[in-house]
Short mmCIF file of C-alpha atoms in Angstrom, two decimals:
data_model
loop_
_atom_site.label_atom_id
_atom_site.label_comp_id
_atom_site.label_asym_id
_atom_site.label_seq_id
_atom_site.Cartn_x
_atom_site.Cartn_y
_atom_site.Cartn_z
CA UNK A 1 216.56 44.69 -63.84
CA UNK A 2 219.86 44.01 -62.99
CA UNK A 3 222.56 41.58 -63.20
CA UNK A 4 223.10 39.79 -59.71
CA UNK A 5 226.64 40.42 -58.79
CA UNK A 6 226.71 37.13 -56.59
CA UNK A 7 224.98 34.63 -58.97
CA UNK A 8 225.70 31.71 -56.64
CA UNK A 9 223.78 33.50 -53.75
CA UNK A 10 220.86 33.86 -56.58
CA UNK A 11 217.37 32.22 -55.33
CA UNK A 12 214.67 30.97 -58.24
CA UNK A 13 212.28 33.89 -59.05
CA UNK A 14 209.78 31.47 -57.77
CA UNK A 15 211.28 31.20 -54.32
CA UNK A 16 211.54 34.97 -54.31
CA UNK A 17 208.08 35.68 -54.73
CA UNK A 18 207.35 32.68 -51.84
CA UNK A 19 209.10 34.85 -49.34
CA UNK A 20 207.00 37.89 -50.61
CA UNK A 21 204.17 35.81 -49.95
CA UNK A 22 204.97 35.02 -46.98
CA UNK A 23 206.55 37.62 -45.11
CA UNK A 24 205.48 39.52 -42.16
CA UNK A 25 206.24 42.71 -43.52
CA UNK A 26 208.05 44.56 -46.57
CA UNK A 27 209.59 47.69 -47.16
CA UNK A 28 208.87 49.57 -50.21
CA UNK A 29 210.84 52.44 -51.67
CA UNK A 30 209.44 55.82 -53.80
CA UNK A 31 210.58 59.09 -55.05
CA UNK A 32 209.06 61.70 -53.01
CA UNK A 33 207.37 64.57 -55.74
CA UNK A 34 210.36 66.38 -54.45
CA UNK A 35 212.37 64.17 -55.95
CA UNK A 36 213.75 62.85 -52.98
CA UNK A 37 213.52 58.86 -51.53
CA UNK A 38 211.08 57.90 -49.40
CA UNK A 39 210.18 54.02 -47.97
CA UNK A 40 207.85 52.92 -45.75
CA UNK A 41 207.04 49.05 -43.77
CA UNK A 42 204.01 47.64 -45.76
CA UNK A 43 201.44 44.59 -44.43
CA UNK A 44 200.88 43.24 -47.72
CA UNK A 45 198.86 40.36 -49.41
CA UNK A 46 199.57 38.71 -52.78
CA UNK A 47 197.21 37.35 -55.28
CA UNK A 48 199.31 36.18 -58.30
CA UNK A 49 201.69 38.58 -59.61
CA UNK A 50 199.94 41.64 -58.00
CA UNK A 51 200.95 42.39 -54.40
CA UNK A 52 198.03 44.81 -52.05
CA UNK A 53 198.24 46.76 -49.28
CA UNK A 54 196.33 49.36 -47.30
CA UNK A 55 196.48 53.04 -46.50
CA UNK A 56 194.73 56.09 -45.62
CA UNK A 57 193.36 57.77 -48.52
CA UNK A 58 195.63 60.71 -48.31
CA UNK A 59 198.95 61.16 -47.55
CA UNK A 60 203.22 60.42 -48.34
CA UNK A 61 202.70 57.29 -50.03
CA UNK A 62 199.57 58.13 -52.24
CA UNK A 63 201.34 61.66 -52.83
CA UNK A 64 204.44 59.72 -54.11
CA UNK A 65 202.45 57.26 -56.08
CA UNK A 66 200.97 59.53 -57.90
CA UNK A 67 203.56 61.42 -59.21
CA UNK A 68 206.04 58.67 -59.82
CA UNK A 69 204.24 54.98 -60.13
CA UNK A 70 207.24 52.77 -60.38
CA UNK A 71 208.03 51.67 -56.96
CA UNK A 72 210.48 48.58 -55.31
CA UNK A 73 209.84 46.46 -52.59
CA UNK A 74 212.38 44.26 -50.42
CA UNK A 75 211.89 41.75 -47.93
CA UNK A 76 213.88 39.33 -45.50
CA UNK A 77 213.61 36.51 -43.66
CA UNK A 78 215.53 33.82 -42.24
CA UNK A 79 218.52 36.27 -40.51
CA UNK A 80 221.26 34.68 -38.32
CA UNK A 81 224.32 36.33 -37.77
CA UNK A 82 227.11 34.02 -37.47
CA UNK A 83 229.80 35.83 -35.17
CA UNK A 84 232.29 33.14 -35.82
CA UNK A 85 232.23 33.17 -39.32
CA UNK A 86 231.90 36.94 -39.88
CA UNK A 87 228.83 36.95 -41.63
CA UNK A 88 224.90 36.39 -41.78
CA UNK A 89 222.68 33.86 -42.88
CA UNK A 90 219.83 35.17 -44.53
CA UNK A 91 217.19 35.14 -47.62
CA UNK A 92 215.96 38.14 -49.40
CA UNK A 93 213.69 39.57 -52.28
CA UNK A 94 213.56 42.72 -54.43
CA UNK A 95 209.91 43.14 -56.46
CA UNK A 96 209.72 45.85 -59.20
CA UNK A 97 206.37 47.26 -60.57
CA UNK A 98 203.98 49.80 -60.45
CA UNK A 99 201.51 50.88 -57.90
CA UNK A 100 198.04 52.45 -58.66
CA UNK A 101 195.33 53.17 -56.69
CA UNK A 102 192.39 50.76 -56.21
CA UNK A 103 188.77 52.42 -57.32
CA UNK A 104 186.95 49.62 -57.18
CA UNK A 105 184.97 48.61 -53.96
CA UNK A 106 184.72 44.58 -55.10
CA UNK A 107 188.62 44.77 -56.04
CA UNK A 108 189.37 46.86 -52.15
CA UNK A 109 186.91 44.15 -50.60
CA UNK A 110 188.95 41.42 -52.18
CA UNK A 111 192.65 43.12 -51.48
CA UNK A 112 191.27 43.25 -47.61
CA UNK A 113 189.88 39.88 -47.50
CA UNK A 114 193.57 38.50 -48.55
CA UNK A 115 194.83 40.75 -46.16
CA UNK A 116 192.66 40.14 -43.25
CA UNK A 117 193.04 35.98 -44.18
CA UNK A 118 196.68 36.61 -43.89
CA UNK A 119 197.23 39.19 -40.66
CA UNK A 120 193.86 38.37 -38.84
CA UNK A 121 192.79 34.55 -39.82
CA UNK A 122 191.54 34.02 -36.45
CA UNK A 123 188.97 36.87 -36.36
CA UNK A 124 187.72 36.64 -39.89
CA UNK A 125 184.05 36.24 -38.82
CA UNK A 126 183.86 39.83 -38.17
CA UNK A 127 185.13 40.68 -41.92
CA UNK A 128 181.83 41.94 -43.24
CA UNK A 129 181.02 43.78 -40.51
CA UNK A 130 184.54 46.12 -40.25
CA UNK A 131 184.28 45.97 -43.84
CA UNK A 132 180.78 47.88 -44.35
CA UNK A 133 181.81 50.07 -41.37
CA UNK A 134 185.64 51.28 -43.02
CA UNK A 135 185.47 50.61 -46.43
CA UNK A 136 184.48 54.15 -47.28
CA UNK A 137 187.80 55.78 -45.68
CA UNK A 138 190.19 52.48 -46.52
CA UNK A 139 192.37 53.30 -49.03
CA UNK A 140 193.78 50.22 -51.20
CA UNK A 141 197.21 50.34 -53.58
CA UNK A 142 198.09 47.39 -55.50
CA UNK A 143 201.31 46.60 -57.34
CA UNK A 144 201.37 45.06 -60.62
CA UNK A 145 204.75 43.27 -60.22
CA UNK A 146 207.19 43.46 -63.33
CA UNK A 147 210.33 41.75 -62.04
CA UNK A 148 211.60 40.10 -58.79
CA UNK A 149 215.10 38.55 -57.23
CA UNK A 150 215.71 36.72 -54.59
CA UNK A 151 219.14 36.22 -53.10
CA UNK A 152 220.52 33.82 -49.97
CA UNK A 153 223.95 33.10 -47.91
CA UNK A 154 223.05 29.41 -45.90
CA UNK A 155 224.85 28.78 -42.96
CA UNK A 156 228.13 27.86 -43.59
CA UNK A 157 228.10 23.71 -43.00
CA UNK A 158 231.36 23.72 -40.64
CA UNK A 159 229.00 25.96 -37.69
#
């Protein structure tokens, strides 16, 4: 990984991985088999240091995945632009590692339980029941994560 530029902007790799836990969304970025980029907005879940998500069981991201496993994912939270200052208040987070496929039904049942707990709390009585009806054409990816950093600006104190 590499060496943060602004080290007094630089967040604990523990508080880095809270705001991947706890964000509403992440982006996360791939070579296309072509060679080219490609990123796409992710609803994921952690469970220690492996972050899940769901998909179709074809398509870009799979395609990508496949051919090139090493992936990066960046989040934000906490954004306030501060017009008088110049600037903008914010916290992020960059997580390395690499994705694979989930095979396993008990391992995609688990990855959608922490997802569903996370994105659908409220409605979680219904879980077995969507669960034996989409499990079958559910696709599941997790990320074995290999490195993070988190960076921050605060509001300046004289706002």
């Amino acid at each position: 990984m590499r060496e943060m530029r602004r080290k007094e902007r630089e967040t604990s790799s523990e508080e880095a991985l809270d705001l991947f836990r706890n964000c509403e969304y992440m982006v996360m970025s791939m070579v296309d088999p072509d060679g080219k980029p490609y990123a796409v907005p992710l609803s994921p879940a952690m469970d220690g240091d492996v972050v899940y998500f769901h998909c179709a069981l074809s398509g870009t991201k799979l395609d990508c995945i496949k051919k090139q496993p090493r992936v990066c994912l960046v989040c934000a939270d906490g954004v306030q632009a501060i017009p008088e200052h110049f600037t903008t208040a914010y916290q992020s987070a960059i997580l390395y590692g690499e994705a694979s496929v989930v095979d396993d039904d008990t391992e995609k049942i688990h990855a959608l339980r922490l997802i569903c707990e996370k994105y659908a709390l409220p409605n979680m009585a219904g879980f077995d029941d969507a669960v034996k009806k989409s499990l079958s054409r559910t696709g599941i990816v997790k990320i074995k994560i290999d490195g993070v950093s988190g960076k921050q600006k605060k509001i300046p104190k004289n706002s």
